[in-house]
């Protein structure tokens, strides 16, 4: 017993000496890991040469009506107030009735002659740069699962958002700003932070939320400025904190989660200067501000351009809290109001990106989580106000559009049937849309994976086909 105890005490002493000299196997492994550690947001090359380097997602939350925006259906006006041919076979979430003709005029624009509603007459000036997909399909006619599908590639399970996948795959060009920024005024959209979650990916890839109702940078980003200490004093404070964190790290070995936490302090310090500049649109020339127009939508779309200009990888712009485009009632008034808030700014965004030489590098996606029915929604307690002038949800066929990096503009891809109810020609599932966007960004969607729970996961799960006709 004494021999073993003596040997044990001796080994404990030896272990202490070896540990001090970093000669233990565990310490050597930790040292090797620390030496090989790389910033998770450092720029990384994609699978192949990419045409797009950044994404701006203009999300019309709630489901804009495709038959009132980018997919004209004259048959609806012909049968307005009457049953549609074969209309009894249209399966809708809520009970609907007769055909509801569009109250908006459509007109051909550009050399391509693509028809666009008067709602987006400014955006239509760039139609030759836009690929309109009229045959989109989702899986269910409910907001939450459809938002999950459009943002994260999964309608039920918790999965990383598109922006998280992209920053995981490519990193970001500006280490002083988050790689993935989400803007939504007045609060969260439906499904809240799950729309920009990183899920099982490291937390550093999660979207950074900004409430764009505010104009002061201090309110846009909490604690972005320190009112008590100067930048020099903060620098000394951060340096001391980093020294203490380094000692803490040495005692525990290399841990990626701990390293990310340590790095976040440095990023927070650097963001004070960079973010203040990026979010301050008053620094723009008068003619640029006038081009975008007034209001929250104009400001946040302009901020999106300023963020992309500074190297942010993925910028998502939600129209407003909740699901503003969800027009079960008063569709004409609501769609006219909502489109009026963003149409001019979207047009200015495309012009501005071209002016700055960023259009070919920036992939723009416009759309909602699904479309709306060609038939009028009937009154139902708890579902609508009973005005009989709105449309129900429709996931069978709807429209989104792409423009910018890697996209062949001036084309319409796919179509819905003559009523606009169901995708008929060249259906494009949301997984196909994601696969195509990733291809424009230089990724094979089947190879951008992350090992979790015993298998390799990807944004498109086990689905998705690249629509090569959309690519330039």
Tab-separated table of N, CA, C and O in Angstrom, residues 215-332:
chain	number	residue	atom	x	y	z
A	215	UNK	N	-33.637	54.802	-36.324
A	215	UNK	CA	-32.667	55.461	-37.202
A	215	UNK	C	-31.325	55.682	-36.507
A	215	UNK	O	-30.291	55.720	-37.161
A	216	UNK	N	-31.365	55.818	-35.166
A	216	UNK	CA	-30.107	56.011	-34.436
A	216	UNK	C	-29.368	54.677	-34.332
A	216	UNK	O	-29.945	53.653	-33.971
A	217	UNK	N	-28.081	54.710	-34.636
A	217	UNK	CA	-27.278	53.497	-34.622
A	217	UNK	C	-27.283	52.847	-33.240
A	217	UNK	O	-27.297	51.625	-33.107
A	218	UNK	N	-27.303	53.675	-32.196
A	218	UNK	CA	-27.280	53.147	-30.833
A	218	UNK	C	-28.522	52.298	-30.530
A	218	UNK	O	-28.472	51.397	-29.702
A	219	UNK	N	-29.648	52.604	-31.190
A	219	UNK	CA	-30.862	51.831	-30.992
A	219	UNK	C	-30.943	50.646	-31.958
A	219	UNK	O	-31.542	49.621	-31.644
A	220	UNK	N	-30.360	50.817	-33.126
A	220	UNK	CA	-30.314	49.719	-34.085
A	220	UNK	C	-29.513	48.546	-33.532
A	220	UNK	O	-29.918	47.385	-33.646
A	221	UNK	N	-28.373	48.856	-32.942
A	221	UNK	CA	-27.486	47.823	-32.397
A	221	UNK	C	-27.201	48.154	-30.943
A	221	UNK	O	-26.517	49.139	-30.646
A	222	UNK	N	-27.711	47.349	-30.055
A	222	UNK	CA	-27.549	47.617	-28.628
A	222	UNK	C	-26.071	47.601	-28.226
A	222	UNK	O	-25.298	46.753	-28.676
A	223	UNK	N	-25.712	48.568	-27.381
A	223	UNK	CA	-24.357	48.648	-26.806
A	223	UNK	C	-23.266	48.820	-27.855
A	223	UNK	O	-22.114	48.461	-27.616
A	224	UNK	N	-23.632	49.367	-29.034
A	224	UNK	CA	-22.609	49.543	-30.062
A	224	UNK	C	-21.616	50.636	-29.676
A	224	UNK	O	-20.488	50.669	-30.162
A	225	UNK	N	-22.047	51.531	-28.796
A	225	UNK	CA	-21.155	52.592	-28.325
A	225	UNK	C	-21.092	52.568	-26.802
A	225	UNK	O	-22.070	52.285	-26.129
A	226	UNK	N	-19.906	52.888	-26.280
A	226	UNK	CA	-19.694	52.960	-24.836
A	226	UNK	C	-19.636	54.431	-24.441
A	226	UNK	O	-18.741	55.160	-24.854
A	227	UNK	N	-20.612	54.848	-23.657
A	227	UNK	CA	-20.688	56.260	-23.277
A	227	UNK	C	-19.755	56.617	-22.131
A	227	UNK	O	-19.624	57.795	-21.781
A	228	UNK	N	-19.104	55.625	-21.532
A	228	UNK	CA	-18.262	55.875	-20.358
A	228	UNK	C	-16.766	55.809	-20.661
A	228	UNK	O	-15.965	56.419	-19.959
A	229	UNK	N	-16.400	55.051	-21.695
A	229	UNK	CA	-14.976	54.869	-21.994
A	229	UNK	C	-14.677	55.271	-23.429
A	229	UNK	O	-15.487	55.033	-24.334
A	230	UNK	N	-13.499	55.836	-23.635
A	230	UNK	CA	-13.055	56.149	-24.993
A	230	UNK	C	-12.620	54.863	-25.696
A	230	UNK	O	-12.454	53.817	-25.056
A	231	UNK	N	-12.411	54.934	-27.005
A	231	UNK	CA	-11.977	53.757	-27.752
A	231	UNK	C	-10.622	53.257	-27.261
A	231	UNK	O	-10.386	52.048	-27.179
A	232	UNK	N	-9.708	54.195	-26.916
A	232	UNK	CA	-8.386	53.786	-26.411
A	232	UNK	C	-8.517	53.055	-25.081
A	232	UNK	O	-7.853	52.036	-24.839
A	233	UNK	N	-9.377	53.565	-24.227
A	233	UNK	CA	-9.582	52.910	-22.928
A	233	UNK	C	-10.241	51.539	-23.105
A	233	UNK	O	-9.878	50.574	-22.423
A	234	UNK	N	-11.167	51.459	-24.021
A	234	UNK	CA	-11.805	50.174	-24.294
A	234	UNK	C	-10.802	49.178	-24.868
A	234	UNK	O	-10.857	47.992	-24.569
A	235	UNK	N	-9.872	49.696	-25.707
A	235	UNK	CA	-8.857	48.826	-26.295
A	235	UNK	C	-8.003	48.199	-25.206
A	235	UNK	O	-7.718	46.991	-25.240
A	236	UNK	N	-7.608	48.971	-24.212
A	236	UNK	CA	-6.811	48.443	-23.112
A	236	UNK	C	-7.633	47.451	-22.289
A	236	UNK	O	-7.114	46.432	-21.826
A	237	UNK	N	-8.896	47.754	-22.128
A	237	UNK	CA	-9.782	46.864	-21.381
A	237	UNK	C	-9.926	45.518	-22.101
A	237	UNK	O	-9.842	44.450	-21.477
A	238	UNK	N	-10.130	45.569	-23.424
A	238	UNK	CA	-10.274	44.342	-24.209
A	238	UNK	C	-8.976	43.545	-24.201
A	238	UNK	O	-8.981	42.313	-24.094
A	239	UNK	N	-7.833	44.243	-24.292
A	239	UNK	CA	-6.543	43.552	-24.261
A	239	UNK	C	-6.356	42.796	-22.946
A	239	UNK	O	-5.867	41.653	-22.930
A	240	UNK	N	-6.714	43.432	-21.831
A	240	UNK	CA	-6.620	42.763	-20.529
A	240	UNK	C	-7.555	41.555	-20.490
A	240	UNK	O	-7.170	40.474	-20.017
A	241	UNK	N	-8.759	41.746	-20.981
A	241	UNK	CA	-9.726	40.645	-20.997
A	241	UNK	C	-9.213	39.480	-21.827
A	241	UNK	O	-9.345	38.308	-21.436
A	242	UNK	N	-8.581	39.780	-22.952
A	242	UNK	CA	-8.048	38.729	-23.805
A	242	UNK	C	-6.908	37.977	-23.128
A	242	UNK	O	-6.755	36.763	-23.298
A	243	UNK	N	-6.084	38.698	-22.333
A	243	UNK	CA	-5.006	38.036	-21.589
A	243	UNK	C	-5.579	37.070	-20.555
A	243	UNK	O	-5.100	35.942	-20.404
A	244	UNK	N	-6.602	37.518	-19.853
A	244	UNK	CA	-7.247	36.656	-18.861
A	244	UNK	C	-7.917	35.454	-19.545
A	244	UNK	O	-7.851	34.329	-19.034
A	245	UNK	N	-8.534	35.696	-20.677
A	245	UNK	CA	-9.167	34.601	-21.409
A	245	UNK	C	-8.138	33.602	-21.919
A	245	UNK	O	-8.395	32.396	-21.973
A	246	UNK	N	-6.958	34.114	-22.308
A	246	UNK	CA	-5.897	33.228	-22.783
A	246	UNK	C	-5.440	32.298	-21.662
A	246	UNK	O	-5.213	31.097	-21.876
A	247	UNK	N	-5.301	32.834	-20.450
A	247	UNK	CA	-4.943	31.992	-19.304
A	247	UNK	C	-6.043	30.966	-19.023
A	247	UNK	O	-5.763	29.798	-18.747
A	248	UNK	N	-7.276	31.418	-19.100
A	248	UNK	CA	-8.425	30.526	-18.889
A	248	UNK	C	-8.414	29.390	-19.908
A	248	UNK	O	-8.647	28.227	-19.572
A	249	UNK	N	-8.088	29.734	-21.139
A	249	UNK	CA	-8.073	28.749	-22.223
A	249	UNK	C	-6.945	27.744	-22.037
A	249	UNK	O	-7.107	26.548	-22.280
A	250	UNK	N	-5.799	28.215	-21.608
A	250	UNK	CA	-4.651	27.320	-21.407
A	250	UNK	C	-4.933	26.276	-20.334
A	250	UNK	O	-4.472	25.137	-20.417
A	251	UNK	N	-5.695	26.644	-19.342
A	251	UNK	CA	-6.012	25.715	-18.257
A	251	UNK	C	-7.000	24.630	-18.689
A	251	UNK	O	-7.069	23.569	-18.088
A	252	UNK	N	-7.747	24.897	-19.752
A	252	UNK	CA	-8.811	23.977	-20.153
A	252	UNK	C	-8.574	23.285	-21.484
A	252	UNK	O	-9.353	22.439	-21.902
A	253	UNK	N	-7.515	23.633	-22.162
A	253	UNK	CA	-7.286	23.033	-23.475
A	253	UNK	C	-8.130	23.711	-24.533
A	253	UNK	O	-8.967	24.564	-24.249
A	254	UNK	N	-7.934	23.325	-25.767
A	254	UNK	CA	-8.629	23.976	-26.878
A	254	UNK	C	-10.091	23.538	-26.942
A	254	UNK	O	-10.406	22.349	-26.894
A	255	UNK	N	-10.971	24.522	-27.061
A	255	UNK	CA	-12.405	24.276	-27.176
A	255	UNK	C	-12.956	25.279	-28.190
A	255	UNK	O	-12.930	26.491	-27.945
A	256	UNK	N	-13.461	24.819	-29.347
A	256	UNK	CA	-13.953	25.752	-30.380
A	256	UNK	C	-15.023	26.699	-29.869
A	256	UNK	O	-15.048	27.877	-30.227
A	257	UNK	N	-15.923	26.208	-29.002
A	257	UNK	CA	-16.991	27.064	-28.475
A	257	UNK	C	-16.406	28.179	-27.616
A	257	UNK	O	-16.829	29.338	-27.697
A	258	UNK	N	-15.409	27.814	-26.785
A	258	UNK	CA	-14.766	28.814	-25.941
A	258	UNK	C	-14.000	29.813	-26.801
A	258	UNK	O	-14.041	31.026	-26.558
A	259	UNK	N	-13.329	29.321	-27.828
A	259	UNK	CA	-12.566	30.200	-28.714
A	259	UNK	C	-13.488	31.188	-29.420
A	259	UNK	O	-13.174	32.371	-29.560
A	260	UNK	N	-14.664	30.721	-29.840
A	260	UNK	CA	-15.623	31.613	-30.493
A	260	UNK	C	-16.088	32.696	-29.530
A	260	UNK	O	-16.243	33.867	-29.909
A	261	UNK	N	-16.293	32.307	-28.282
A	261	UNK	CA	-16.732	33.278	-27.271
A	261	UNK	C	-15.647	34.332	-27.042
A	261	UNK	O	-15.940	35.535	-26.935
A	262	UNK	N	-14.408	33.900	-26.978
A	262	UNK	CA	-13.294	34.827	-26.777
A	262	UNK	C	-13.204	35.801	-27.948
A	262	UNK	O	-13.034	37.016	-27.774
A	263	UNK	N	-13.337	35.263	-29.162
A	263	UNK	CA	-13.234	36.108	-30.345
A	263	UNK	C	-14.384	37.109	-30.443
A	263	UNK	O	-14.243	38.168	-31.048
A	264	UNK	N	-15.522	36.774	-29.855
A	264	UNK	CA	-16.684	37.664	-29.949
A	264	UNK	C	-16.420	39.006	-29.270
A	264	UNK	O	-16.958	40.034	-29.682
A	265	UNK	N	-15.583	39.017	-28.217
A	265	UNK	CA	-15.261	40.271	-27.550
A	265	UNK	C	-14.472	41.196	-28.484
A	265	UNK	O	-14.703	42.399	-28.529
A	266	UNK	N	-13.553	40.602	-29.209
A	266	UNK	CA	-12.761	41.386	-30.153
A	266	UNK	C	-13.646	41.918	-31.271
A	266	UNK	O	-13.524	43.075	-31.690
A	267	UNK	N	-14.551	41.074	-31.777
A	267	UNK	CA	-15.461	41.505	-32.839
A	267	UNK	C	-16.354	42.645	-32.352
A	267	UNK	O	-16.590	43.617	-33.070
A	268	UNK	N	-16.849	42.530	-31.119
A	268	UNK	CA	-17.713	43.576	-30.575
A	268	UNK	C	-16.987	44.919	-30.523
A	268	UNK	O	-17.573	45.968	-30.805
A	269	UNK	N	-15.710	44.890	-30.184
A	269	UNK	CA	-14.934	46.137	-30.141
A	269	UNK	C	-14.789	46.728	-31.538
A	269	UNK	O	-15.014	47.918	-31.767
A	270	UNK	N	-14.416	45.878	-32.494
A	270	UNK	CA	-14.199	46.366	-33.861
A	270	UNK	C	-15.496	46.849	-34.510
A	270	UNK	O	-15.486	47.756	-35.342
A	271	UNK	N	-16.604	46.241	-34.123
A	271	UNK	CA	-17.882	46.615	-34.715
A	271	UNK	C	-18.302	48.041	-34.391
A	271	UNK	O	-19.080	48.647	-35.130
A	272	UNK	N	-17.782	48.588	-33.297
A	272	UNK	CA	-18.210	49.924	-32.892
A	272	UNK	C	-17.989	50.945	-34.006
A	272	UNK	O	-18.821	51.802	-34.249
A	273	UNK	N	-16.859	50.832	-34.673
A	273	UNK	CA	-16.554	51.789	-35.738
A	273	UNK	C	-17.204	51.385	-37.056
A	273	UNK	O	-17.829	52.193	-37.736
A	274	UNK	N	-17.085	50.114	-37.413
A	274	UNK	CA	-17.572	49.654	-38.712
A	274	UNK	C	-19.095	49.689	-38.789
A	274	UNK	O	-19.663	50.143	-39.780
A	275	UNK	N	-19.772	49.216	-37.756
A	275	UNK	CA	-21.235	49.167	-37.784
A	275	UNK	C	-21.832	50.563	-37.764
A	275	UNK	O	-22.845	50.825	-38.415
A	276	UNK	N	-21.236	51.460	-37.011
A	276	UNK	CA	-21.736	52.827	-36.967
A	276	UNK	C	-21.764	53.427	-38.361
A	276	UNK	O	-22.726	54.096	-38.755
A	277	UNK	N	-20.743	53.153	-39.126
A	277	UNK	CA	-20.678	53.665	-40.496
A	277	UNK	C	-21.661	52.932	-41.415
A	277	UNK	O	-22.388	53.550	-42.188
A	278	UNK	N	-21.724	51.613	-41.317
A	278	UNK	CA	-22.531	50.821	-42.241
A	278	UNK	C	-24.019	51.119	-42.127
A	278	UNK	O	-24.742	51.135	-43.128
A	279	UNK	N	-24.510	51.352	-40.921
A	279	UNK	CA	-25.940	51.540	-40.707
A	279	UNK	C	-26.388	52.999	-40.775
A	279	UNK	O	-27.574	53.285	-40.665
A	280	UNK	N	-25.458	53.905	-40.965
A	280	UNK	CA	-25.800	55.327	-41.015
A	280	UNK	C	-26.018	55.758	-42.462
A	280	UNK	O	-25.093	56.150	-43.166
A	281	UNK	N	-27.276	55.707	-42.913
A	281	UNK	CA	-27.571	56.026	-44.320
A	281	UNK	C	-27.474	57.519	-44.596
A	281	UNK	O	-27.453	57.930	-45.768
A	282	UNK	N	-27.400	58.362	-43.570
A	282	UNK	CA	-27.303	59.802	-43.810
A	282	UNK	C	-25.975	60.167	-44.472
A	282	UNK	O	-25.824	61.292	-44.967
A	283	UNK	N	-25.056	59.224	-44.494
A	283	UNK	CA	-23.769	59.477	-45.143
A	283	UNK	C	-23.847	59.325	-46.663
A	283	UNK	O	-22.873	59.591	-47.360
A	284	UNK	N	-24.987	58.877	-47.154
A	284	UNK	CA	-25.171	58.716	-48.594
A	284	UNK	C	-25.449	60.069	-49.246
A	284	UNK	O	-26.064	60.956	-48.642
A	285	UNK	N	-25.064	60.241	-50.513
A	285	UNK	CA	-25.381	61.478	-51.245
A	285	UNK	C	-26.893	61.672	-51.365
A	285	UNK	O	-27.670	60.719	-51.329
A	286	UNK	N	-27.301	62.908	-51.528
A	286	UNK	CA	-28.710	63.255	-51.595
A	286	UNK	C	-29.421	62.528	-52.722
A	286	UNK	O	-30.549	62.054	-52.557
A	287	UNK	N	-28.771	62.416	-53.879
A	287	UNK	CA	-29.416	61.779	-55.037
A	287	UNK	C	-29.668	60.288	-54.787
A	287	UNK	O	-30.659	59.733	-55.267
A	288	UNK	N	-28.790	59.635	-54.016
A	288	UNK	CA	-28.991	58.224	-53.681
A	288	UNK	C	-30.170	58.070	-52.738
A	288	UNK	O	-31.032	57.196	-52.923
A	289	UNK	N	-30.242	58.915	-51.714
A	289	UNK	CA	-31.354	58.863	-50.773
A	289	UNK	C	-32.682	59.107	-51.481
A	289	UNK	O	-33.692	58.440	-51.192
A	290	UNK	N	-32.703	60.043	-52.407
A	290	UNK	CA	-33.926	60.334	-53.155
A	290	UNK	C	-34.325	59.169	-54.042
A	290	UNK	O	-35.514	58.889	-54.230
A	291	UNK	N	-33.329	58.466	-54.588
A	291	UNK	CA	-33.626	57.327	-55.462
A	291	UNK	C	-34.316	56.203	-54.693
A	291	UNK	O	-35.250	55.571	-55.206
A	292	UNK	N	-33.890	55.962	-53.466
A	292	UNK	CA	-34.494	54.912	-52.652
A	292	UNK	C	-35.854	55.338	-52.102
A	292	UNK	O	-36.731	54.493	-51.892
A	293	UNK	N	-36.020	56.614	-51.833
A	293	UNK	CA	-37.281	57.110	-51.302
A	293	UNK	C	-37.289	57.147	-49.792
A	293	UNK	O	-36.281	56.895	-49.127
A	294	UNK	N	-38.461	57.461	-49.244
A	294	UNK	CA	-38.619	57.618	-47.805
A	294	UNK	C	-39.184	56.352	-47.168
A	294	UNK	O	-39.727	55.488	-47.842
A	295	UNK	N	-39.090	56.288	-45.859
A	295	UNK	CA	-39.705	55.207	-45.105
A	295	UNK	C	-38.729	54.122	-44.692
A	295	UNK	O	-37.570	54.069	-45.119
A	296	UNK	N	-39.235	53.226	-43.853
A	296	UNK	CA	-38.409	52.162	-43.288
A	296	UNK	C	-37.907	51.213	-44.369
A	296	UNK	O	-36.737	50.799	-44.361
A	297	UNK	N	-38.776	50.853	-45.318
A	297	UNK	CA	-38.353	49.906	-46.351
A	297	UNK	C	-37.194	50.466	-47.164
A	297	UNK	O	-36.218	49.765	-47.451
A	298	UNK	N	-37.314	51.729	-47.551
A	298	UNK	CA	-36.243	52.368	-48.325
A	298	UNK	C	-34.940	52.350	-47.545
A	298	UNK	O	-33.866	52.037	-48.095
A	299	UNK	N	-35.035	52.657	-46.246
A	299	UNK	CA	-33.825	52.729	-45.432
A	299	UNK	C	-33.178	51.358	-45.257
A	299	UNK	O	-31.963	51.208	-45.389
A	300	UNK	N	-33.981	50.324	-44.976
A	300	UNK	CA	-33.357	49.022	-44.721
A	300	UNK	C	-32.847	48.382	-46.006
A	300	UNK	O	-31.855	47.647	-45.995
A	301	UNK	N	-33.465	48.667	-47.136
A	301	UNK	CA	-32.947	48.151	-48.403
A	301	UNK	C	-31.644	48.859	-48.765
A	301	UNK	O	-30.708	48.248	-49.289
A	302	UNK	N	-31.557	50.149	-48.462
A	302	UNK	CA	-30.299	50.870	-48.664
A	302	UNK	C	-29.217	50.342	-47.724
A	302	UNK	O	-28.055	50.174	-48.118
A	303	UNK	N	-29.581	50.047	-46.479
A	303	UNK	CA	-28.616	49.461	-45.535
A	303	UNK	C	-28.114	48.122	-46.068
A	303	UNK	O	-26.922	47.795	-45.939
A	304	UNK	N	-29.012	47.343	-46.682
A	304	UNK	CA	-28.607	46.060	-47.252
A	304	UNK	C	-27.498	46.255	-48.276
A	304	UNK	O	-26.518	45.499	-48.305
A	305	UNK	N	-27.651	47.284	-49.115
A	305	UNK	CA	-26.595	47.563	-50.091
A	305	UNK	C	-25.293	47.979	-49.414
A	305	UNK	O	-24.196	47.555	-49.805
A	306	UNK	N	-25.398	48.796	-48.369
A	306	UNK	CA	-24.206	49.257	-47.662
A	306	UNK	C	-23.499	48.092	-46.970
A	306	UNK	O	-22.272	48.062	-46.876
A	307	UNK	N	-24.250	47.115	-46.475
A	307	UNK	CA	-23.647	45.954	-45.830
A	307	UNK	C	-22.937	45.066	-46.841
A	307	UNK	O	-21.807	44.605	-46.614
A	308	UNK	N	-23.586	44.821	-47.962
A	308	UNK	CA	-22.962	44.013	-49.019
A	308	UNK	C	-21.702	44.708	-49.538
A	308	UNK	O	-20.679	44.071	-49.791
A	309	UNK	N	-21.785	46.016	-49.675
A	309	UNK	CA	-20.640	46.806	-50.131
A	309	UNK	C	-19.448	46.631	-49.200
A	309	UNK	O	-18.284	46.684	-49.631
A	310	UNK	N	-19.719	46.372	-47.923
A	310	UNK	CA	-18.668	46.216	-46.923
A	310	UNK	C	-18.313	44.762	-46.659
A	310	UNK	O	-17.597	44.459	-45.715
A	311	UNK	N	-18.815	43.866	-47.487
A	311	UNK	CA	-18.369	42.483	-47.424
A	311	UNK	C	-19.238	41.529	-46.641
A	311	UNK	O	-18.870	40.362	-46.470
A	312	UNK	N	-20.397	41.969	-46.119
A	312	UNK	CA	-21.294	41.051	-45.425
A	312	UNK	C	-21.800	40.015	-46.432
A	312	UNK	O	-22.194	40.354	-47.547
A	313	UNK	N	-21.826	38.772	-46.029
A	313	UNK	CA	-22.106	37.685	-46.972
A	313	UNK	C	-23.594	37.531	-47.290
A	313	UNK	O	-23.969	37.349	-48.443
A	314	UNK	N	-24.445	37.583	-46.270
A	314	UNK	CA	-25.877	37.316	-46.472
A	314	UNK	C	-26.683	38.353	-45.711
A	314	UNK	O	-26.525	38.507	-44.496
A	315	UNK	N	-27.549	39.070	-46.429
A	315	UNK	CA	-28.403	40.083	-45.810
A	315	UNK	C	-29.853	39.742	-46.130
A	315	UNK	O	-30.224	39.606	-47.293
A	316	UNK	N	-30.651	39.594	-45.088
A	316	UNK	CA	-32.063	39.275	-45.272
A	316	UNK	C	-32.911	40.442	-44.794
A	316	UNK	O	-32.726	40.953	-43.694
A	317	UNK	N	-33.850	40.855	-45.655
A	317	UNK	CA	-34.688	42.008	-45.378
A	317	UNK	C	-36.142	41.553	-45.288
A	317	UNK	O	-36.780	41.272	-46.311
A	318	UNK	N	-36.671	41.440	-44.071
A	318	UNK	CA	-38.084	41.136	-43.881
A	318	UNK	C	-38.880	42.437	-43.993
A	318	UNK	O	-38.436	43.487	-43.530
A	319	UNK	N	-40.083	42.342	-44.588
A	319	UNK	CA	-40.860	43.559	-44.797
A	319	UNK	C	-41.287	44.188	-43.478
A	319	UNK	O	-41.218	45.415	-43.313
A	320	UNK	N	-41.728	43.381	-42.538
A	320	UNK	CA	-42.174	43.914	-41.255
A	320	UNK	C	-42.413	42.748	-40.303
A	320	UNK	O	-42.309	41.582	-40.699
A	321	UNK	N	-42.758	43.065	-39.073
A	321	UNK	CA	-43.043	42.029	-38.089
A	321	UNK	C	-44.262	41.211	-38.525
A	321	UNK	O	-45.103	41.668	-39.296
A	322	UNK	N	-44.357	39.996	-38.001
A	322	UNK	CA	-45.513	39.161	-38.320
A	322	UNK	C	-45.496	38.695	-39.763
A	322	UNK	O	-44.480	38.224	-40.276
A	323	UNK	N	-46.626	38.867	-40.460
A	323	UNK	CA	-46.761	38.406	-41.838
A	323	UNK	C	-47.581	39.428	-42.631
A	323	UNK	O	-48.736	39.178	-42.983
A	324	UNK	N	-46.992	40.602	-42.910
A	324	UNK	CA	-47.747	41.733	-43.465
A	324	UNK	C	-48.423	41.483	-44.810
A	324	UNK	O	-49.465	42.075	-45.097
A	325	UNK	N	-47.864	40.609	-45.664
A	325	UNK	CA	-48.444	40.385	-46.981
A	325	UNK	C	-49.593	39.365	-46.955
A	325	UNK	O	-50.103	38.977	-48.002
A	326	UNK	N	-50.020	38.967	-45.786
A	326	UNK	CA	-51.039	37.931	-45.632
A	326	UNK	C	-52.440	38.529	-45.807
A	326	UNK	O	-53.173	38.722	-44.837
A	327	UNK	N	-52.833	38.785	-47.039
A	327	UNK	CA	-54.051	39.550	-47.337
A	327	UNK	C	-55.281	38.663	-47.493
A	327	UNK	O	-55.778	38.435	-48.600
A	328	UNK	N	-55.802	38.205	-46.374
A	328	UNK	CA	-57.066	37.458	-46.392
A	328	UNK	C	-58.243	38.398	-46.640
A	328	UNK	O	-59.306	37.962	-47.084
A	329	UNK	N	-58.061	39.672	-46.313
A	329	UNK	CA	-59.061	40.717	-46.561
A	329	UNK	C	-58.365	41.920	-47.184
A	329	UNK	O	-57.158	42.108	-47.025
A	330	UNK	N	-59.155	42.737	-47.883
A	330	UNK	CA	-58.660	44.014	-48.417
A	330	UNK	C	-57.357	43.850	-49.193
A	330	UNK	O	-56.403	44.613	-49.017
A	331	UNK	N	-57.315	42.845	-50.053
A	331	UNK	CA	-56.078	42.567	-50.792
A	331	UNK	C	-55.627	43.768	-51.618
A	331	UNK	O	-54.437	44.107	-51.626
A	332	UNK	N	-56.555	44.408	-52.313
A	332	UNK	CA	-56.166	45.527	-53.167
A	332	UNK	C	-55.501	46.640	-52.368
A	332	UNK	O	-54.415	47.119	-52.728
